[in-house]
């Protein structure tokens, strides 16, 4: 019998160049793995069965590359992608590594930095478009502060809006057809980051000039850092038609950004997430924004990448079982009810209704049973 | 010389009936203070110098009161307010205490509960309107789950929308002129609460039928529970024209809902908040949603209430000093810069610009100095 | 084929009276379940297959019971235990519910409270001894502060030491043969609780008059509240010979005390814990200090209790599989190495050794693979 | 009038070479400041008014330096210290930066790593002794795991004990007269770090061969990361005679390791800490283990260093005012009470006492007032 947990292209599993290429540097330690050239990263992704690769501009093209070098690098990369049957669904821009961004990019106090950030992003959009990307992610990793003396927080919102509006126009102008996906994070590397949660971006988007072009890119680890329920953020984004991309990984709450293998920290949360994405028919990439432990060599990096996809597929299978389980379905079934629509008649009828609170409150809701059955589905004993 | 930190009516300090009336019950312990009748609470608020009082329906009127009793209670309460020169700027509804709401109110799986929640809220709106309230707060304390098996999280969003839409129509219909202020919280008393952050509500509001009637009521403790920067949430709300109300208190991150005296846990965060509210000219109530320690008698409750207001006034004074400090102003001054507006000319000019990253990155930004000066203003040594 | 996950007496599963008897009161809501009389709780525990029941003094005997009532209640309870084949392995004392303890018990500023706490604890020890308990748990739920102005934190340590020393003498004097198990918690219901972690108690015990009589009672939720790795605390306690008891439940980090069903929040952490307890041969009770969701009736309470035990047994089975898995064992195998013992010869040899750091650092450690295999064991696909 | 907040040698303010020399590298960004040579760092510390400098071996001597280079470097550094009147009170060892330590040092699975870690530490002890250090700090930054599959957590404790025992013997053997100070941290850079809290080390020390030689080095940020009350950990350590050193900085709970300027995140917690250290007469170094924001140049680094000391001195002054405030002293005064010592007479007397719980519980404890007065002392309005 064949292994049911082998990734296939239609699963749309993608990885960032920076994920399998992560060299293990951390605040207290040096790099532990050799540089993985982008083309080798693509080969590695092909080998483990991925479908797509995503990139920041400087994951591929050095920040000071000449136009000639840039074109050669991009061309060779495109060929490597073709050779290994890897697509480039998403591109993004690195607005955080270079010291010029130490006070932010679009929200920096120095207007030259803000201008440079726009310029750099336009270049990254050109690059992504050339490689076929249709989604452009903006993660404002340095858009924040260690002290709120640095700038008024509402001014930061305005600056961010200016930048996104500008970039939307650029995409329209160049006919790139991008959909922007904004990625929130509460803190790290800044003391606080503006737009701390996916919700904050969902509130920001309707204030833009082209809200229809902009959605969100929620990341498991970024909501878990603040101890928030990731599924709830994803569901709100989906319901609003704004789930343009998703970053899968894992993270213990209240800690540094861990970017662990998908499902390895909180597999139950991962289960509800996979179930949701599959149940609603999310058709975008399943992008893993994670990296291997620092204890690993490149064989370990492959184990890591395979593990991300394999766990997703196991959980997808579990979600199907959950949906097919009769006892679960009986417990989960909800009484059909009309949605309340206001009218004076409806109002009067409602105001005249007598509710027997005590009787309603007496009935057990069997959520302990439902959750325990979920655990047993998850653990494979049901 | 008169004490500059005495509250005055124009400071618009308000307290909930449930705050000074909190009896000290907690998950591990019984009540420690006698019941404080609403009219006595109003007297207490008058005595300590507050301007307003807010209330849940059942803070004043028992859940099973007859219409006759209800009218008598409301009338007497109105008189007490007049007697003590206390206004009622905000009203809200208790959708969390009664066992009928153990699975939520507007999002409960049982449609009878959802209907009852609407009915009860309409009653609370009637009550608030009768007492002169112009803001109606909705805090969905039970709108959540311990297990995501209970319902689909996007279904919860839809149910919540239905309810808010319905209540907006009711307010229009009755000509109450309410502005609704939605209050987020990440968890407790539910395992997770839907709409975990102020940002989530800012994303939700534009999807309503009457977005112009609905804003947010951010609460210090509720964002701090998730370790988020409260000021940033408030600033985003303000910038979006959605800061309809505010709940002031204090809280250590990553803990149970503490509702401590304003400024007593993180006075620096409180300082930035007060400075922001004063700088932007927020003119709504400064509402304290906090309560006295369980170690206190009613003298301690007064100490608590006085402390909330006094700390606000001290911080307001400190904010003025910050704004007037020349060294601070010199450090904080930002280079004026045009907002970038997209045009092909602007684009071309920007793309043709050369930025000297190294030179830009070399300049120290003096935020350590700026923050230390802030600390010294705060500590009163400057 | 029989169900392998049915609890048996030799599994030593125990529940507190307060767990299955929890009525669902929380800071924002009223009780939702009727009182469960202690003797009915014992019957319920017998029905679901538990082995033991634990109790606070006032779970069984009202705080103001007369000696005659007390004796009758205890006698009847003993009979109920016999009838349902339930033992009483552990007893404890409620030093947190009554308002007299609002500022702590053994560490309260009022010396009368400290004295009363000792007296009450002696009574609880008498009660436990009468019912056959050999372990006495001390959880200082109110031993803390909302403000560190209340008392010097080192004075609190001294007062706690005085109390434990006194109670050890009492146990010796009465020949009760108790082992005391101290239970840490970081906060809630107090702003902070002294002795915040299991580690703090491990540091406290060696300073007692009878350290050999005193160990710890680590609780999953209490370490998880602070985001700490519970297994590490348990392992340190075990290695020091101090794991006298254990409280099993579950909890998301950085939140209110949730006391969820064992394994339902972080099943991977629960897996490592069960594996450790089984691997080292821990022979004490597996005590569940948790309670059913507030959405449940008493059928749901039974589902909850059965779920705790069932998940433990599933995880025990998974741990056996892990231990028997050849690939895992090959990866986990460690090179045997002598323990370093200091001597001038050893020192000189060590100082003269040359280490090839680069070579040592090159080898991948395959922890990604090891962890992924663990996930697959856990999820039942291996 | 002279500035009362100028640091003096008797204040014993020390900084690590790595603190003022921090170059601003973080997980998402490159270095932003040039290398600060150790001798220049000493000059900088002299300029800002520090008393001491601490160092890891490799802060001063490169990991692969020849003995000749090493001796020259150390000699020149000693001279620089003399020239700037800076002492070296503490030394430590870097067991985390080099890739060889990616799986830990003393607890690594590879016995060669464990041996190398011992060898390297002995070298660092030689270095510290040569420079006059009397305290040797051990921070096991890599002693942890991302997956508990890596090793048994109790085995890690044993390995750690072996190492500390060995190093104690080495200190005795060489007559260095060191006192070891163990520094806990819950996580980062590892997923979890063994010995997560100061309490864990207080429990570990009594199990060593030479417990009298070993104490703790609590760090504000490391306890705050887990949301714990730092003062309580320090007080327990002090009361046990184990406060051998202290690391001052600041940190918001539940985040990455921030190492902010002392007092800049939670100034109230810093106040209680300073008050405690001064009240009990702690006479060791006040060591700042923090670094400047990444937005700063070396002028900003000086601002940072000056700010740490200045805030300490302001808070020390505030603590004196608190102690001298009559209203505070009246509120804080505790009834004198004998410590309870067990005897059959005392027991009988205690058991025969009747306590009037209701009456005791009625009295307000005025902690709200006491805490508000503390705030007003802190804010300089009293």
Coordinates of C-alpha atoms in Angstrom, one line a residue, chain D residues 40-376:
Chain D
X40 CA 38.0 51.2 24.6
X41 CA 35.0 49.7 26.4
X42 CA 36.9 50.2 29.6
X43 CA 37.6 53.8 28.7
X44 CA 33.9 54.3 28.0
X45 CA 33.0 52.8 31.3
X46 CA 35.4 55.0 33.1
X47 CA 34.0 58.0 31.3
X48 CA 30.4 57.3 32.3
X49 CA 31.4 56.7 35.9
X50 CA 31.2 52.9 36.3
X51 CA 33.1 51.0 38.9
X52 CA 33.6 47.6 37.4
X53 CA 33.7 45.6 34.2
X54 CA 32.8 41.9 33.8
X55 CA 33.6 39.6 30.9
X56 CA 33.2 36.3 29.2
X57 CA 36.5 34.8 28.2
X58 CA 35.9 35.5 24.5
X59 CA 34.8 39.1 25.1
X60 CA 38.5 39.7 25.6
X61 CA 40.4 36.8 24.2
X62 CA 39.5 35.3 20.9
X63 CA 38.5 31.6 21.1
X64 CA 41.5 30.5 19.0
X65 CA 44.1 32.9 20.4
X66 CA 47.6 31.5 21.0
X67 CA 48.8 31.5 24.6
X68 CA 51.2 34.3 23.7
X69 CA 48.5 36.5 22.3
X70 CA 46.2 35.7 25.2
X71 CA 48.8 36.8 27.7
X72 CA 49.5 40.0 25.8
X73 CA 45.8 40.8 25.5
X74 CA 45.1 40.2 29.2
X75 CA 48.1 42.3 30.3
X76 CA 47.0 45.2 28.2
X77 CA 43.4 44.9 29.4
X78 CA 44.6 44.9 33.0
X79 CA 46.5 48.1 32.3
X80 CA 43.5 49.7 30.7
X81 CA 41.5 48.8 33.8
X82 CA 44.0 50.4 36.1
X83 CA 44.2 53.5 33.9
X84 CA 40.5 54.0 34.1
X85 CA 40.1 52.9 37.7
X86 CA 37.9 50.0 36.7
X87 CA 37.9 46.7 38.6
X88 CA 36.9 43.2 37.4
X89 CA 34.6 41.8 40.0
X90 CA 33.2 39.0 38.0
X91 CA 34.1 36.7 35.2
X92 CA 32.2 34.2 33.2
X93 CA 32.6 31.8 30.2
X94 CA 31.0 31.8 26.8
X95 CA 29.5 28.4 26.3
X96 CA 26.9 29.4 23.7
X97 CA 28.3 31.3 20.7
X98 CA 30.4 28.7 19.0
X99 CA 28.6 26.0 16.9
X100 CA 30.2 23.3 19.0
X101 CA 27.7 24.2 21.7
X102 CA 24.6 24.1 19.6
X103 CA 23.3 21.1 21.7
X104 CA 24.5 22.5 25.0
X105 CA 27.8 22.5 26.8
X106 CA 27.8 20.7 30.2
X107 CA 24.6 18.9 29.2
X108 CA 25.4 18.2 25.5
X109 CA 24.9 14.6 24.4
X110 CA 28.3 14.5 22.9
X111 CA 30.8 13.8 25.7
X112 CA 33.5 15.6 23.8
X113 CA 31.5 18.8 24.0
X114 CA 31.0 18.3 27.8
X115 CA 34.7 17.8 28.2
X116 CA 35.6 20.8 26.0
X117 CA 33.1 22.9 28.0
X118 CA 34.9 22.0 31.2
X119 CA 38.3 22.8 29.7
X120 CA 37.1 26.1 28.3
X121 CA 35.6 27.1 31.7
X122 CA 38.8 26.3 33.5
X123 CA 40.6 28.6 31.1
X124 CA 38.0 31.3 31.8
X125 CA 38.5 30.8 35.5
X126 CA 42.2 31.3 35.1
X127 CA 41.5 34.5 33.2
X128 CA 39.1 35.9 35.7
X129 CA 41.4 35.1 38.6
X130 CA 44.3 36.8 36.9
X131 CA 42.1 39.9 36.6
X132 CA 41.1 39.8 40.2
X133 CA 37.5 38.4 39.8
X134 CA 36.1 36.7 42.9
X135 CA 32.7 35.8 41.5
X136 CA 32.3 33.4 38.6
X137 CA 29.0 33.3 36.8
X138 CA 27.7 30.3 35.0
X139 CA 24.8 30.9 32.5
X140 CA 23.9 27.8 30.7
X141 CA 22.4 29.5 27.7
X142 CA 22.5 26.4 25.5
X143 CA 21.7 23.9 28.3
X144 CA 18.3 23.0 26.9
X145 CA 16.4 21.5 24.1
X146 CA 13.9 22.1 21.3
X147 CA 12.5 18.6 21.7
X148 CA 12.4 16.5 24.9
X149 CA 13.3 13.6 22.7
X150 CA 16.9 14.8 22.8
X151 CA 17.7 13.6 26.3
X152 CA 16.1 12.8 29.6
X153 CA 15.7 16.0 31.6
X154 CA 16.9 14.4 34.8
X155 CA 20.1 13.3 33.0
X156 CA 20.7 16.9 32.1
X157 CA 20.5 17.8 35.8
X158 CA 23.1 15.1 36.7
X159 CA 25.4 16.3 34.0
X160 CA 25.1 19.9 35.2
X161 CA 25.9 18.8 38.7
X162 CA 29.0 16.8 37.6
X163 CA 30.2 20.0 35.8
X164 CA 29.7 22.4 38.7
X165 CA 31.2 19.9 41.2
X166 CA 34.2 19.6 39.0
X167 CA 34.7 23.3 38.7
X168 CA 34.4 23.8 42.4
X169 CA 37.2 21.4 42.9
X170 CA 39.2 23.3 40.3
X171 CA 38.7 26.5 42.1
X172 CA 39.8 25.0 45.4
X173 CA 42.7 23.3 43.8
X174 CA 44.0 26.5 42.2
X175 CA 43.1 28.5 45.4
X176 CA 41.1 31.0 43.3
X177 CA 38.6 31.6 46.1
X178 CA 35.7 31.8 43.6
X179 CA 32.1 32.0 44.5
X180 CA 30.0 30.6 41.7
X181 CA 26.8 32.3 40.7
X182 CA 24.3 30.3 38.6
X183 CA 22.1 32.2 36.3
X184 CA 18.7 30.9 35.2
X185 CA 16.7 31.6 32.1
X186 CA 13.5 29.9 30.9
X187 CA 14.1 29.9 27.1
X188 CA 16.0 31.5 24.2
X189 CA 18.2 30.7 22.5
X190 CA 16.9 27.1 23.2
X191 CA 13.3 26.2 23.0
X192 CA 13.5 25.5 26.7
X193 CA 16.4 25.9 29.0
X194 CA 16.9 23.5 31.9
X195 CA 16.9 25.3 35.3
X196 CA 14.4 27.8 34.1
X197 CA 14.2 30.0 37.1
X198 CA 16.3 31.2 40.0
X199 CA 14.2 28.9 42.2
X200 CA 15.3 25.9 40.2
X201 CA 19.0 26.7 40.9
X202 CA 18.2 27.3 44.6
X203 CA 16.9 23.7 44.6
X204 CA 19.9 22.4 42.7
X205 CA 22.6 24.0 44.9
X206 CA 22.0 21.9 48.0
X207 CA 22.6 18.8 45.9
X208 CA 26.2 19.8 45.1
X209 CA 29.4 18.7 46.7
X210 CA 30.3 22.2 47.8
X211 CA 26.9 24.0 48.2
X212 CA 28.7 26.7 50.3
X213 CA 30.7 27.8 47.2
X214 CA 27.6 28.2 44.9
X215 CA 24.9 30.8 44.8
X216 CA 22.7 32.5 42.2
X217 CA 22.9 35.4 39.8
X218 CA 19.3 36.3 39.2
X219 CA 18.6 38.5 36.2
X220 CA 15.6 40.8 35.9
X221 CA 14.8 40.0 32.3
X222 CA 15.1 36.3 32.7
X223 CA 12.4 36.1 35.4
X224 CA 10.3 38.7 33.7
X225 CA 10.3 36.7 30.5
X226 CA 8.2 34.1 32.3
X227 CA 6.1 36.8 33.9
X228 CA 7.5 36.1 37.4
X229 CA 8.0 38.6 40.2
X230 CA 11.7 39.2 40.2
X231 CA 11.8 40.6 43.7
X232 CA 10.4 37.4 45.1
X233 CA 13.1 35.4 43.5
X234 CA 15.8 37.8 44.8
X235 CA 14.3 37.8 48.3
X236 CA 14.3 34.0 48.5
X237 CA 17.9 33.9 47.3
X238 CA 18.9 36.6 49.8
X239 CA 17.1 34.9 52.7
X240 CA 18.9 31.7 51.9
X241 CA 22.3 33.4 51.8
X242 CA 22.6 32.7 48.1
X243 CA 22.5 36.1 46.4
X244 CA 26.1 36.1 45.1
X245 CA 25.5 38.5 42.2
X246 CA 22.7 40.2 40.4
X247 CA 22.0 41.2 36.8
X248 CA 20.0 44.4 36.4
X249 CA 18.2 45.3 33.2
X250 CA 14.5 45.3 32.1
X251 CA 12.1 43.3 30.1
X252 CA 8.4 43.1 29.2
X253 CA 6.9 39.7 30.1
X254 CA 6.3 37.0 27.6
X255 CA 8.7 38.2 24.9
X256 CA 12.2 37.7 23.5
X257 CA 15.1 38.6 25.7
X258 CA 15.1 42.4 25.6
X259 CA 17.9 43.4 27.9
X260 CA 16.5 47.0 28.1
X261 CA 18.0 49.8 30.2
X262 CA 17.4 49.3 33.9
X263 CA 14.0 50.5 35.0
X264 CA 12.8 51.4 31.5
X265 CA 10.1 48.7 31.2
X266 CA 8.7 48.3 34.7
X267 CA 10.0 51.1 36.9
X268 CA 7.8 50.0 39.8
X269 CA 9.3 46.6 39.9
X270 CA 12.7 48.2 39.7
X271 CA 11.8 50.4 42.6
X272 CA 10.9 47.5 44.9
X273 CA 14.1 45.7 43.8
X274 CA 16.4 48.7 44.6
X275 CA 14.6 49.2 47.9
X276 CA 15.1 45.6 48.8
X277 CA 18.8 45.6 47.9
X278 CA 19.4 48.7 49.9
X279 CA 17.2 47.8 52.9
X280 CA 18.9 44.4 53.4
X281 CA 22.4 45.8 52.8
X282 CA 23.3 43.8 49.7
X283 CA 27.0 44.7 49.2
X284 CA 27.8 43.1 45.9
X285 CA 28.1 44.6 42.5
X286 CA 25.1 46.2 40.8
X287 CA 25.7 44.7 37.5
X288 CA 23.9 45.9 34.4
X289 CA 23.4 43.1 31.9
X290 CA 21.7 45.2 29.2
X291 CA 22.5 46.9 26.0
X292 CA 21.6 50.0 24.0
X293 CA 18.8 50.0 21.4
X294 CA 19.9 49.1 18.0
X295 CA 19.0 52.7 16.9
X296 CA 22.0 54.1 18.8
X297 CA 25.6 55.0 18.0
X298 CA 28.2 55.0 20.7
X299 CA 27.0 58.3 22.1
X300 CA 23.7 56.5 22.6
X301 CA 25.5 53.6 24.3
X302 CA 26.9 56.1 26.8
X303 CA 23.3 57.5 27.3
X304 CA 22.2 54.0 27.9
X305 CA 24.9 53.2 30.4
X306 CA 24.4 56.5 32.3
X307 CA 20.7 56.0 32.3
X308 CA 21.0 52.6 34.0
X309 CA 23.0 54.0 36.9
X310 CA 21.0 57.2 37.1
X311 CA 17.7 55.4 37.4
X312 CA 19.1 53.2 40.1
X313 CA 20.2 56.2 42.1
X314 CA 16.9 58.0 41.6
X315 CA 15.1 54.9 42.9
X316 CA 17.5 54.5 45.8
X317 CA 16.6 58.0 46.8
X318 CA 12.9 57.2 46.4
X319 CA 13.3 54.2 48.6
X320 CA 14.8 56.4 51.3
X321 CA 11.8 58.7 51.1
X322 CA 9.5 55.7 51.3
X323 CA 11.2 54.6 54.5
X324 CA 11.0 58.0 56.0
X325 CA 7.4 58.7 55.1
X326 CA 5.3 58.7 58.3
X327 CA 2.0 57.8 56.8
X328 CA 3.5 54.9 54.9
X329 CA 5.3 53.7 58.0
X330 CA 2.1 53.9 60.0
X331 CA 0.3 51.8 57.4
X332 CA 3.1 49.3 56.9
X333 CA 3.7 48.7 60.6
X334 CA 3.0 45.1 61.6
X335 CA 1.9 43.9 64.9
X336 CA 4.9 42.2 66.6
X337 CA 4.3 38.5 67.0
X338 CA 6.3 35.7 68.4
X339 CA 7.4 33.1 65.9
X340 CA 5.5 29.9 66.5
X341 CA 7.7 27.1 68.0
X342 CA 6.1 23.7 68.3
X343 CA 5.7 22.2 71.8
X344 CA 2.8 20.2 73.2
X345 CA 1.9 23.2 75.3
X346 CA 1.9 25.6 72.3
X347 CA -0.1 23.1 70.3
X348 CA -2.7 22.6 73.0
X349 CA -3.0 26.3 73.5
X350 CA -3.4 26.9 69.8
X351 CA -5.9 24.1 69.3
X352 CA -8.0 25.6 72.2
X353 CA -8.0 29.1 70.8
X354 CA -11.2 30.4 69.3
X355 CA -10.8 32.8 66.3
X356 CA -13.4 35.3 65.3
X357 CA -13.0 35.0 61.5
X358 CA -15.7 37.5 60.6
X359 CA -14.2 40.2 62.8
X360 CA -10.7 39.6 61.6
X361 CA -11.9 39.7 58.0
X362 CA -13.8 42.9 58.4
X363 CA -10.8 45.2 58.8
X364 CA -9.6 46.9 55.7
X365 CA -5.9 46.5 55.2
X366 CA -5.3 49.8 53.4
X367 CA -3.0 48.3 50.7
X368 CA -4.6 50.4 48.0
X369 CA -3.6 53.5 50.0
X370 CA -0.2 52.1 50.6
X371 CA 0.4 51.3 47.0
X372 CA -0.9 54.7 45.8
X373 CA 1.4 56.5 48.2
X374 CA 4.2 54.3 46.8
X375 CA 3.2 55.5 43.3
X376 CA 3.3 59.1 44.4

